[in-house]
XYZ file of N, CA, C and O in Angstrom:
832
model
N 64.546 89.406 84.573
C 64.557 87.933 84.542
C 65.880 87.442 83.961
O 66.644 88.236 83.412
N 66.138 86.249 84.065
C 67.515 85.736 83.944
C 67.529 85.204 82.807
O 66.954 84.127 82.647
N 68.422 86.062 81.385
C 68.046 85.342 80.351
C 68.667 84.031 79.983
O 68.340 83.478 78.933
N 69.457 83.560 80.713
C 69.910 81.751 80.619
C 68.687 81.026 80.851
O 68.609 79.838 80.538
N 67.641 81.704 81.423
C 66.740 80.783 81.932
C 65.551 80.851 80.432
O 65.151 81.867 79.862
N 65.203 79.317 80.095
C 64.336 79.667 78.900
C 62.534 80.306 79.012
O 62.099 80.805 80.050
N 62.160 80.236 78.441
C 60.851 80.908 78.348
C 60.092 80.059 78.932
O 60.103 78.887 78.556
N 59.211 80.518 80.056
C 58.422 79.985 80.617
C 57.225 79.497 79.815
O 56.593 80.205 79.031
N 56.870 77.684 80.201
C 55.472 77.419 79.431
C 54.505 76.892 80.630
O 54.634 75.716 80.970
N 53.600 77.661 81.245
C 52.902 77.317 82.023
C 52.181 78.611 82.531
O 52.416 79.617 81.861
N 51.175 78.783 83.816
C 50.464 79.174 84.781
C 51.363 79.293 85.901
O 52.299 78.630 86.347
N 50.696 80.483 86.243
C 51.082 81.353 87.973
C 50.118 82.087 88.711
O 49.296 82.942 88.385
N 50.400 81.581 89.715
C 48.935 82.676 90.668
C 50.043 82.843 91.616
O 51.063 82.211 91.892
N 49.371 84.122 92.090
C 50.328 84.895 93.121
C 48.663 84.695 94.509
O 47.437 84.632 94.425
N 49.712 84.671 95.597
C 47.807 84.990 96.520
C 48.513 86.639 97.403
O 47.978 87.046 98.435
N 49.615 87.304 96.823
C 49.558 88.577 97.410
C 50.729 88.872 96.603
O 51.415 88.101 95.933
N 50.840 90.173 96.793
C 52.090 90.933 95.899
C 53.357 90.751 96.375
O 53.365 90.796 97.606
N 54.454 90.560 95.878
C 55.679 90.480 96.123
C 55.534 89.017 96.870
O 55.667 88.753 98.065
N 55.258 88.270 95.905
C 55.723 86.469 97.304
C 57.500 86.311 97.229
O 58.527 86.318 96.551
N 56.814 86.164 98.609
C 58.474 85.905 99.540
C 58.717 84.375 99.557
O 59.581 83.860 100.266
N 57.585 83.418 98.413
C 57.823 82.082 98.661
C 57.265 81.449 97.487
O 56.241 82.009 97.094
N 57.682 80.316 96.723
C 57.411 79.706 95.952
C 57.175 77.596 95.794
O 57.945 76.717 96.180
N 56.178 77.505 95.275
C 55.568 76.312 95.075
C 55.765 76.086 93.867
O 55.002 76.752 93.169
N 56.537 75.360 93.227
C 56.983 74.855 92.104
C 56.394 73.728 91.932
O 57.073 72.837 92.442
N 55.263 73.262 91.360
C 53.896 71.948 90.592
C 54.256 71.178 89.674
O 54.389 71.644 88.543
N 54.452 70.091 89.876
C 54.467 69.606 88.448
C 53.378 68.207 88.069
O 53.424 67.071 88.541
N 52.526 68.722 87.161
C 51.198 67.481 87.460
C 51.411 66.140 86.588
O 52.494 66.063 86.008
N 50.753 65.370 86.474
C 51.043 63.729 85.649
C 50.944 64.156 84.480
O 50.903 65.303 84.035
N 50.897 62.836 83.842
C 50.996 62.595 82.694
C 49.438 62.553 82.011
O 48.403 61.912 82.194
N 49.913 63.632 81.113
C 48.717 63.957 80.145
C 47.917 64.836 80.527
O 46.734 64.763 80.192
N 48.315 65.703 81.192
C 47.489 66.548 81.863
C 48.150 67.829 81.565
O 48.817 67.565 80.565
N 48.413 69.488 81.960
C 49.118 70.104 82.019
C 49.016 71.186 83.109
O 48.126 70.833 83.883
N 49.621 72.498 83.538
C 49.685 73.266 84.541
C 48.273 73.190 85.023
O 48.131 72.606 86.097
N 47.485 73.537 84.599
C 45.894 73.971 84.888
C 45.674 72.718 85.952
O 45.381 72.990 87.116
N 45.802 71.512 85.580
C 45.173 70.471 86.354
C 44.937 70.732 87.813
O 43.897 70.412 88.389
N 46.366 71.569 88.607
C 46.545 71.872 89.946
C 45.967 73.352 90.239
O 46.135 73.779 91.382
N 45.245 74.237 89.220
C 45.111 75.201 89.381
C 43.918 75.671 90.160
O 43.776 76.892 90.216
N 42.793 74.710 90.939
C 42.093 74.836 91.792
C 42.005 74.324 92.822
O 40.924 74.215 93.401
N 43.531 73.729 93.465
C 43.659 73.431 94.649
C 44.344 74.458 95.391
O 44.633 74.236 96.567
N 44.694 75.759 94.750
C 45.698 77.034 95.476
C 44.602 77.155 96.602
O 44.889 76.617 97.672
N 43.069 77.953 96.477
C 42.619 78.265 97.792
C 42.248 77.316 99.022
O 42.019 77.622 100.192
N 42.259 76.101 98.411
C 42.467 74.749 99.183
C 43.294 74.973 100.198
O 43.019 75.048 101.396
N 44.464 75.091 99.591
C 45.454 74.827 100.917
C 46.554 76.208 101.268
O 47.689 76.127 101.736
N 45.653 77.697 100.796
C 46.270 78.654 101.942
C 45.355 79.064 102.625
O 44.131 79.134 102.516
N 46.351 79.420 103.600
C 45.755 79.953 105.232
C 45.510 81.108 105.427
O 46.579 81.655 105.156
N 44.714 81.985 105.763
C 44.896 83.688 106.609
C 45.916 83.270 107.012
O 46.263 82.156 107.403
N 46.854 85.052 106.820
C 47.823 85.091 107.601
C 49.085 84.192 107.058
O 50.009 84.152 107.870
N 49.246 83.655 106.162
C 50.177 83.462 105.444
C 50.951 84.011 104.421
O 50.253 84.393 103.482
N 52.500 84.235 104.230
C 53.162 84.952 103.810
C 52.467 84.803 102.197
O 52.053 83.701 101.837
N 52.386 85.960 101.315
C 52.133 86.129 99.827
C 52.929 84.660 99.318
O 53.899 84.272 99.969
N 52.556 84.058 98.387
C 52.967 82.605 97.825
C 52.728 82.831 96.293
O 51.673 83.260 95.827
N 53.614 82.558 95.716
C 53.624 82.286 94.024
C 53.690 80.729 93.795
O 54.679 80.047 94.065
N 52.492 80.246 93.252
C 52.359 79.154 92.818
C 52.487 78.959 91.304
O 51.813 79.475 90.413
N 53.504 78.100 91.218
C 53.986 77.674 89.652
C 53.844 76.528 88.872
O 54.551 75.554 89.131
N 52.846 76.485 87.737
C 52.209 75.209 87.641
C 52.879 75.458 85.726
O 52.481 76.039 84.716
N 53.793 74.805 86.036
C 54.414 74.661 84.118
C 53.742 73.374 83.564
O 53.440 72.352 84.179
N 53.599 73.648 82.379
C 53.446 72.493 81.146
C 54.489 71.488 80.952
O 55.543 72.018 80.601
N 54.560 70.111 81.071
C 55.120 69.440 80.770
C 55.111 69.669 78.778
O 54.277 70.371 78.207
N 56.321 68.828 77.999
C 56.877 69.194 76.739
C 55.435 67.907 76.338
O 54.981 66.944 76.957
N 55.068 68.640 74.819
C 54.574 66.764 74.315
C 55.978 66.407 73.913
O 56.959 67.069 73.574
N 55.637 64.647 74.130
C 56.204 63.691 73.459
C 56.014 62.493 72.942
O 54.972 62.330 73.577
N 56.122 61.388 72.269
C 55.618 60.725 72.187
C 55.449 59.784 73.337
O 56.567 59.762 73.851
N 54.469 58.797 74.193
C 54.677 57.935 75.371
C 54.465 56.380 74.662
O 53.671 55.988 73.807
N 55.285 55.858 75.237
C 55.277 53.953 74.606
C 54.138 53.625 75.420
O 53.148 54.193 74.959
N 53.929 53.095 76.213
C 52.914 52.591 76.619
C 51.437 52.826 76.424
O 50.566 52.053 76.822
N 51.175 54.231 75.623
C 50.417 54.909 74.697
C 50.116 54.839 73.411
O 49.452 55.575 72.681
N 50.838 53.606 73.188
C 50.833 53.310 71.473
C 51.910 54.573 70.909
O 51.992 54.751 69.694
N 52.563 55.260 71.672
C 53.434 56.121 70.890
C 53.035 57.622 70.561
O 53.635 58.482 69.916
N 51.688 57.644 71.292
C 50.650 58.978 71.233
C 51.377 60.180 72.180
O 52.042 60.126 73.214
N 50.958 61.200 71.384
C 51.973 62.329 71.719
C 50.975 62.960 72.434
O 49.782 63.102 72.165
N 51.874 63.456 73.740
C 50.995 64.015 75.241
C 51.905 64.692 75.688
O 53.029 64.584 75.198
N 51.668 65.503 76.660
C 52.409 66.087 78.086
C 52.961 65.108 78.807
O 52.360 64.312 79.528
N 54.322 65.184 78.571
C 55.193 64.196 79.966
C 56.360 64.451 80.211
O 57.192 64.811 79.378
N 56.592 64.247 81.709
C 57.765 64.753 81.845
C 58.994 63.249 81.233
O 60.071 63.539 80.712
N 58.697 62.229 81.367
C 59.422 61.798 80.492
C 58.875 60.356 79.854
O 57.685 60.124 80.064
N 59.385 59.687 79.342
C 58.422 58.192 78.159
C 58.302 57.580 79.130
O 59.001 57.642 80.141
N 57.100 56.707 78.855
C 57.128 55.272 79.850
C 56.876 54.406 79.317
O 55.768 54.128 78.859
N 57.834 53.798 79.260
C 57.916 52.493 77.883
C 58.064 51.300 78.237
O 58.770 50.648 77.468
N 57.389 50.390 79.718
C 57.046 49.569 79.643
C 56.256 49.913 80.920
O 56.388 50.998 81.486
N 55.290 48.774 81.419
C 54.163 48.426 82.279
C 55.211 47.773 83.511
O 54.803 47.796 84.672
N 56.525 47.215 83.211
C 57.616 46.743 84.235
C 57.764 47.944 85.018
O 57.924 48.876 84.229
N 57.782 48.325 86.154
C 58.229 48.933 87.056
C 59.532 49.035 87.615
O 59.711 49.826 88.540
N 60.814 48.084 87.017
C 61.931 48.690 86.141
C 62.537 49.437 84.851
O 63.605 49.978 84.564
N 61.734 49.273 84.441
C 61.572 49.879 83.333
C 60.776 50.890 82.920
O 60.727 51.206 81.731
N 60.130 51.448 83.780
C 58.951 52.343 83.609
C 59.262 53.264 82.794
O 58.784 53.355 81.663
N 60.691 54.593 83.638
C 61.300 55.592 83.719
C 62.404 55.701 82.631
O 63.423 55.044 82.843
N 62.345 56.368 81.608
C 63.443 57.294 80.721
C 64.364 57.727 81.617
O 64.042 58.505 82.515
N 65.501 57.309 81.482
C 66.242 57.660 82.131
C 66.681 59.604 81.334
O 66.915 60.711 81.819
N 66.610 59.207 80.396
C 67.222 60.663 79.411
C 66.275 61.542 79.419
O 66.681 62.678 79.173
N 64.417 61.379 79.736
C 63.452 62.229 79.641
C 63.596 62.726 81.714
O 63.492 63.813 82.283
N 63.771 61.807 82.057
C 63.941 62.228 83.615
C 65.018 63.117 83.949
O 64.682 64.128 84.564
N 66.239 62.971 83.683
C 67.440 64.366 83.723
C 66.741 65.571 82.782
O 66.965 66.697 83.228
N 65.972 65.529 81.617
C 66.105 66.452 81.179
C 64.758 67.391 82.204
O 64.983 68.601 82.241
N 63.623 66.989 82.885
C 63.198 67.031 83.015
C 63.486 67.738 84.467
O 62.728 68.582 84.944
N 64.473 67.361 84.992
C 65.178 67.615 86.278
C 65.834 69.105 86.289
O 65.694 70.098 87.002
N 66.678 68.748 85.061
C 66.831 70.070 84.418
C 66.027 71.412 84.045
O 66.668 72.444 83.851
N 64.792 71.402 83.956
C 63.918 72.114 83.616
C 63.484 72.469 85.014
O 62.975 73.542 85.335
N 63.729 71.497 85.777
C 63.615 72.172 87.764
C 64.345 73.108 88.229
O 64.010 74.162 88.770
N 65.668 72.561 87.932
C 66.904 73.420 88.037
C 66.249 75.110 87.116
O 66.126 76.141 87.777
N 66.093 75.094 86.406
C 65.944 76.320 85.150
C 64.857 77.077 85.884
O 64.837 78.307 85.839
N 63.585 76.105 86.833
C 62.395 76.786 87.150
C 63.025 77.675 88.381
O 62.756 78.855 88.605
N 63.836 76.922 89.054
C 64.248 76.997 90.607
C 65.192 78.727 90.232
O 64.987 79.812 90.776
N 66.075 78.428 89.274
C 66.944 79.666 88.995
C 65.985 80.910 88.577
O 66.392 82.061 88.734
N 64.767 80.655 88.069
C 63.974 81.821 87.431
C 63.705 82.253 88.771
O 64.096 83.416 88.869
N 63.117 81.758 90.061
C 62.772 81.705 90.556
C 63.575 82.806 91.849
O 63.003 83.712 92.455
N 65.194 82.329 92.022
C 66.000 83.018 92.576
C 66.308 84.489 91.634
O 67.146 85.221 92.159
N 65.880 84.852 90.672
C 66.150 85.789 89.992
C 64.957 86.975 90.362
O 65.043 88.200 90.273
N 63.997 86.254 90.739
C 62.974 87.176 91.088
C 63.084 87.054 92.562
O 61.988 87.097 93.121
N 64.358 86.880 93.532
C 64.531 87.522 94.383
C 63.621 86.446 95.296
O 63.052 87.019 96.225
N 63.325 84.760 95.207
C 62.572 84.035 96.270
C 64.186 83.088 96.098
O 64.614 82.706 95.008
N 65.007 82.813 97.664
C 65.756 82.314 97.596
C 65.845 80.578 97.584
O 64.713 80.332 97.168
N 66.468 79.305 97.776
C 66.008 78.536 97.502
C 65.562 77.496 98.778
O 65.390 76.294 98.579
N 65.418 78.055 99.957
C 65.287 77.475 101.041
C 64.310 78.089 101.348
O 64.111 78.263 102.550
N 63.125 78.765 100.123
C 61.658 79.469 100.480
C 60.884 78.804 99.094
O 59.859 79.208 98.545
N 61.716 77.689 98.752
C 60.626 77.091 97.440
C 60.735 75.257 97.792
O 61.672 74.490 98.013
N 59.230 75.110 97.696
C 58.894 73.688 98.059
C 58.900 73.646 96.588
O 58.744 74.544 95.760
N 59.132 72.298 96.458
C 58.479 71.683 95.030
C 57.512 70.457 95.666
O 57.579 69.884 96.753
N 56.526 70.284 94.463
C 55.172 69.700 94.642
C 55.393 69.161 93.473
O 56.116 69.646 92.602
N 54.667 67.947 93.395
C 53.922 66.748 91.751
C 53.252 66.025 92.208
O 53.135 65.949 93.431
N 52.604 65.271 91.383
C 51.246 64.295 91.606
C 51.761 63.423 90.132
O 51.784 63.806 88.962
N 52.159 62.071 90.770
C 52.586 60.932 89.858
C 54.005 60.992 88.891
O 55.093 60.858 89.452
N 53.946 61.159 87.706
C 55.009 61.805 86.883
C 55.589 62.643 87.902
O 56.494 62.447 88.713
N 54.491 64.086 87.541
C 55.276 65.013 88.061
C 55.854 64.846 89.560
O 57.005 65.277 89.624
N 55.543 64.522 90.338
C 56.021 63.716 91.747
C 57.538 62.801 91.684
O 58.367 62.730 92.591
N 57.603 62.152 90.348
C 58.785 61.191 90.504
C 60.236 62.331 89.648
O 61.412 62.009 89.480
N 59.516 63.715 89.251
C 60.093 64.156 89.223
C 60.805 65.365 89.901
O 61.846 65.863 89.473
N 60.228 65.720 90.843
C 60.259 66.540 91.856
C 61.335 66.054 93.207
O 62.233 66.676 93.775
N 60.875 64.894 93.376
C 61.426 63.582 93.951
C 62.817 64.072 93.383
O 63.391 65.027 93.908
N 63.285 63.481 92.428
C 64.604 63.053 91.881
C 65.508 64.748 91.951
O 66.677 64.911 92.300
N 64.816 65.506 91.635
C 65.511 67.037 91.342
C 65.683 67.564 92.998
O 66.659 68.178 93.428
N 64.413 67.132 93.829
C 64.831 67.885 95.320
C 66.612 67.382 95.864
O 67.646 67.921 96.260
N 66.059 65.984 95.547
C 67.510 65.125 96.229
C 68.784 65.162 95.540
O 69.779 64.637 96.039
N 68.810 65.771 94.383
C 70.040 66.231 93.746
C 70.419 68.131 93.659
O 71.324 68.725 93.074
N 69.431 68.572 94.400
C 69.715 70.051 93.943
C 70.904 70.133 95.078
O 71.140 69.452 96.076
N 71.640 71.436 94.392
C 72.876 71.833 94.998
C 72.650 72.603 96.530
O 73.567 72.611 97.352
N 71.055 73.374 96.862
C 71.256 74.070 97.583
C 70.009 73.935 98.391
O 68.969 73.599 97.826
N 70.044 74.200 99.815
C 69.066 73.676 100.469
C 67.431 73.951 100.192
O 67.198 75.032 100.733
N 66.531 73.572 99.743
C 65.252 73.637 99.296
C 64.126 74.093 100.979
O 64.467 74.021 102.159
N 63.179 74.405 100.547
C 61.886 74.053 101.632
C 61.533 72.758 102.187
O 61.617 72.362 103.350
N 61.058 72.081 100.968
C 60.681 70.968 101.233
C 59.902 70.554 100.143
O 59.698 71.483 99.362
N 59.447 69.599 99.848
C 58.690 68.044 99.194
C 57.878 67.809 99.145
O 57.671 67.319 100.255
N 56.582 67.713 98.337
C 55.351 67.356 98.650
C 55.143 66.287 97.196
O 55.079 66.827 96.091
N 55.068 65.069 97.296
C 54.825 63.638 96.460
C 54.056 62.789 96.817
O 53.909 62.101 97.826
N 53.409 62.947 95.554
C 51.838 62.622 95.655
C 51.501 61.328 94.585
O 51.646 61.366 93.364
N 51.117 60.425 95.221
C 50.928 59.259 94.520
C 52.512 58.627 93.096
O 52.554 58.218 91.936
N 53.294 58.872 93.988
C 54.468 58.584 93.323
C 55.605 58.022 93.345
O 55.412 57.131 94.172
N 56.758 57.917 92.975
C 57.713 57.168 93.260
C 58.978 57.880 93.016
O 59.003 59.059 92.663
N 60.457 56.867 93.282
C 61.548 57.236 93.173
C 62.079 56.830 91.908
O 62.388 55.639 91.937
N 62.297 57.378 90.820
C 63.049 56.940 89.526
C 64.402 56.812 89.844
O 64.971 57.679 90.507
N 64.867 56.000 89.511
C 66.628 55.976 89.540
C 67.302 56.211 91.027
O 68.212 56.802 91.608
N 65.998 55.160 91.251
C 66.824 55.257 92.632
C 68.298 54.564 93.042
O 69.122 54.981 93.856
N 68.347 53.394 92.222
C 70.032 52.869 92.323
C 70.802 53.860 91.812
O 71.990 53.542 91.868
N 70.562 55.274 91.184
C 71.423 55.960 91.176
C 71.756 57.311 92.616
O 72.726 58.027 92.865
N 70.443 57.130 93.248
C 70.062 58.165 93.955
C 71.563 58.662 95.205
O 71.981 59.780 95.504
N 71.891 57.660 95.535
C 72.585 57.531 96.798
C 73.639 58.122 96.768
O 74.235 58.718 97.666
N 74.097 57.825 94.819
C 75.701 58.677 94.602
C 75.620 60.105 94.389
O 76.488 60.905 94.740
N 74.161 60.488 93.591
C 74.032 61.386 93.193
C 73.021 62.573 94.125
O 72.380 63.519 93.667
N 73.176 62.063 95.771
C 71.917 63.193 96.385
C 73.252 64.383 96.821
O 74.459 64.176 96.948
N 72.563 65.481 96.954
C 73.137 66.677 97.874
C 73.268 66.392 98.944
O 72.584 65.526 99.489
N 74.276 67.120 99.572
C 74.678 66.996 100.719
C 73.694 67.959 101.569
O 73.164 67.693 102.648
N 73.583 69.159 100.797
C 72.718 70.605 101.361
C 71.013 70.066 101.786
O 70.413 70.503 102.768
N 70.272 68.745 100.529
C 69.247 67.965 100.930
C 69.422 67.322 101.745
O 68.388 67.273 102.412
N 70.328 66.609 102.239
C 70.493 65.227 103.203
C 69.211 65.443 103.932
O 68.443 64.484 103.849
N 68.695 66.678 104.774
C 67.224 66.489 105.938
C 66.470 67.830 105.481
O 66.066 68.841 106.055
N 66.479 67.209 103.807
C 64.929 67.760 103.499
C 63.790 67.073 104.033
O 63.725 65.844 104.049
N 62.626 68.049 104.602
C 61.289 67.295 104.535
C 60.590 66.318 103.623
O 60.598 66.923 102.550
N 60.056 65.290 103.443
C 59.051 65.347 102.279
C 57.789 64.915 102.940
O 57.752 64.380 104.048
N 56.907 65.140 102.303
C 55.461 64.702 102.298
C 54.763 63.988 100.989
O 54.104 64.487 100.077
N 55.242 62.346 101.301
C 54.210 61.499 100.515
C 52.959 61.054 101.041
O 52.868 60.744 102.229
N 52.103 61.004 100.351
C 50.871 60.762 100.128
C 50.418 59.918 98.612
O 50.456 60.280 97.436
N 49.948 58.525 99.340
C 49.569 57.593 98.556
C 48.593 56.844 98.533
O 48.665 56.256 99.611
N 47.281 56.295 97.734
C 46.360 55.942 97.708
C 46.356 54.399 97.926
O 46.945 53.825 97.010
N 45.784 53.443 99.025
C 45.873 52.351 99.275
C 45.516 51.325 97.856
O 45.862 50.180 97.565
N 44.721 52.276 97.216
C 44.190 50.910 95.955
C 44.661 52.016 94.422
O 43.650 52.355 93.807
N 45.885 52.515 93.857
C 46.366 52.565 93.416
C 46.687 51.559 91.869
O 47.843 51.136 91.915
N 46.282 51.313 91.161
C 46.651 50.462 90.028
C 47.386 51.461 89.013
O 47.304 51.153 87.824
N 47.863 52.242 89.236
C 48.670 52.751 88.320
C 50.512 53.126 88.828
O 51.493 52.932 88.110
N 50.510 53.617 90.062
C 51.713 53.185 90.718
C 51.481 52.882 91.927
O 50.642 53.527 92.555
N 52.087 51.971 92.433
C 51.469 50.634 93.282
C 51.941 51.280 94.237
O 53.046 51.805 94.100
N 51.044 51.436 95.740
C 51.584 52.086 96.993
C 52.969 50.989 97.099
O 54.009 51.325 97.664
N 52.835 50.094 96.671
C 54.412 49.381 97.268
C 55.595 50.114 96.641
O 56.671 50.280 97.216
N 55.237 50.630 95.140
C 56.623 51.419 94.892
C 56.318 53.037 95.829
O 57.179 53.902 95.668
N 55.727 53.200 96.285
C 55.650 54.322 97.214
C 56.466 54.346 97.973
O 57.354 55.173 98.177
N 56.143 53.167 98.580
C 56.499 53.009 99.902
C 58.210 52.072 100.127
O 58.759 51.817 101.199
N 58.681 51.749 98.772
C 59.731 51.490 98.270
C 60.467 52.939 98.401
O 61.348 53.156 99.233
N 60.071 53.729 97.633
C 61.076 55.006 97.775
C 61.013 55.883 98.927
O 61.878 56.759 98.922
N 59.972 55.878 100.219
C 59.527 56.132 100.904
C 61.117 55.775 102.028
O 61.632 56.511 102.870
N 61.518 54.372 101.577
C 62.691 53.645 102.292
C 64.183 54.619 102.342
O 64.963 55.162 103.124
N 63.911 54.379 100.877
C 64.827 55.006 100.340
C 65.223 56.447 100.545
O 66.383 56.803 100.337
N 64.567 57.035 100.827
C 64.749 58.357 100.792
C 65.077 58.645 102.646
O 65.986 59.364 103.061
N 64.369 58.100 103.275
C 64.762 57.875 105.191
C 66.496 57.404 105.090
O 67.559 57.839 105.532
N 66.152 56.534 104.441
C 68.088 55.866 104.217
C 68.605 57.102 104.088
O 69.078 57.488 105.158
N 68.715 57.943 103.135
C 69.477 58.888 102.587
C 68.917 60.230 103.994
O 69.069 61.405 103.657
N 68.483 60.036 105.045
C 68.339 61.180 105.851
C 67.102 62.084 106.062
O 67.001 62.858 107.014
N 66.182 61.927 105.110
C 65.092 62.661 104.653
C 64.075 62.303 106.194
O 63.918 61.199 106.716
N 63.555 63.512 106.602
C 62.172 63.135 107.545
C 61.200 63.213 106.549
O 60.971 64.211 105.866
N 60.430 61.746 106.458
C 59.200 61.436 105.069
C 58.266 61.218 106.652
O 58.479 60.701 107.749
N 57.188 61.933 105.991
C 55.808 61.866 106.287
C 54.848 61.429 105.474
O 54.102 62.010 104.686
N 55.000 60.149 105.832
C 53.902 58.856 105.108
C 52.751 59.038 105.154
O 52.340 59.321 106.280
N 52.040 58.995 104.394
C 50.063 58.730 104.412
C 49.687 58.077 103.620
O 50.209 58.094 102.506
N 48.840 57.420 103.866
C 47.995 56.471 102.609
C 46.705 57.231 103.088
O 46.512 57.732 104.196
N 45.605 57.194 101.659
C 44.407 56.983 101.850
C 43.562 55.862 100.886
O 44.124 55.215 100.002
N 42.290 55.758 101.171
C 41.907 54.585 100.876
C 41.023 55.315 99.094
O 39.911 55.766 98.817
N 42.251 55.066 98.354
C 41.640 55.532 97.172
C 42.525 55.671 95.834
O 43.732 55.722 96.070
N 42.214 55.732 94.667
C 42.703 54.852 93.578
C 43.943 56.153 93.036
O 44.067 56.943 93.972
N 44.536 56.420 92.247
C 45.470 56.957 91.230
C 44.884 58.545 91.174
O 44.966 59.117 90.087
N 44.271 59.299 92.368
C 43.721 60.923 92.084
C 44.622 61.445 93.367
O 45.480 60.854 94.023
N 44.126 62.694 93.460
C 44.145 63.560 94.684
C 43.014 63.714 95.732
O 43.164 64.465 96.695
């Protein structure tokens, strides 16, 4: 293993020996790896290549909109404004910790155009932000009830190697926690920048 890379804090399931492919998870806020850990036989197939699914712990920290209560997040959300939602300083670092997962990841020999990254909310707006800035071409995207953080920064700062990554959002029509309109806001955004997005709504609140 690559010792630049820090110590892993989370869950892994393999569904065969030696995976030639990786799913990098990252779940919401207040929750941690486990949350996604019974949707693996959900969604593999017979006959699909061995898959390492990677479901890390977000850090505690304290969250503002929480009264300041210390939880799992990938970064603060310190107001109910939907400009303001997003830490800008908990979101890079957080991005960073993608980068760190993605490199552990190439060290065990899965290269980076055989690893999707996946999130649901938080983890989604962070998956989001790290696909479209990584240096080297990815799998693809899967964002789930979520949005684009920093997106007025997005445009200067995407890869060239992402420009026609896949993604797959999926968003709940009655949503009160992030509003299918900011969905479907970054949904824009991300087609602008080249991306083939595969839109879905279903008719249902802030879950999976």
């Amino acid at each position: 293993m690559n010792t630049h890379v820090p110590a892993f804090d989370g869950l892994e399931i393999q569904t065969g020996p030696e995976p030639s492919w990786t799913v990098i998870w990252l779940h919401g806020l207040g929750a941690d790896g486990h949350d996604f850990e019974p949707i693996v036989p959900e969604l593999v197939r017979p006959g699909w290549p061995a898959l390492r699914f990677v479901f890390p712990h977000a850090p505690v920290r304290p969250v503002t909109i929480n009264g300041g209560a210390p939880m799992r997040a990938w970064y603060d959300i310190r107001s109910f404004e939907l400009s303001q939602r997003a830490d800008e300083a908990g979101v890079r670092e957080s991005i960073a910790t993608v980068e760190a997962l993605i490199a552990r990841e190439n060290a065990r020999g899965v290269p980076d155009d055989r690893i999707v990254l996946a999130g649901f909310s938080q983890g989604g707006a962070i998956v989001l932000s790290a696909a479209v800035r990584h240096s080297k071409k990815l799998a693809g995207v899967v964002a789930l009830s979520t949005y684009l953080p920093m997106a007025e920064n997005t445009t200067a700062e995407a890869s060239e190697a992402n420009r026609a990554l896949p993604v797959f959002q999926g968003h709940g029509t009655a949503d009160p926690i992030v509003p299918m309109s900011l969905g479907s806001q970054s949904r824009d955004v991300l087609v602008q920048l080249g991306h083939p997005v595969e839109w879905h709504t279903y008719p249902m609140p802030h879950s999976v």
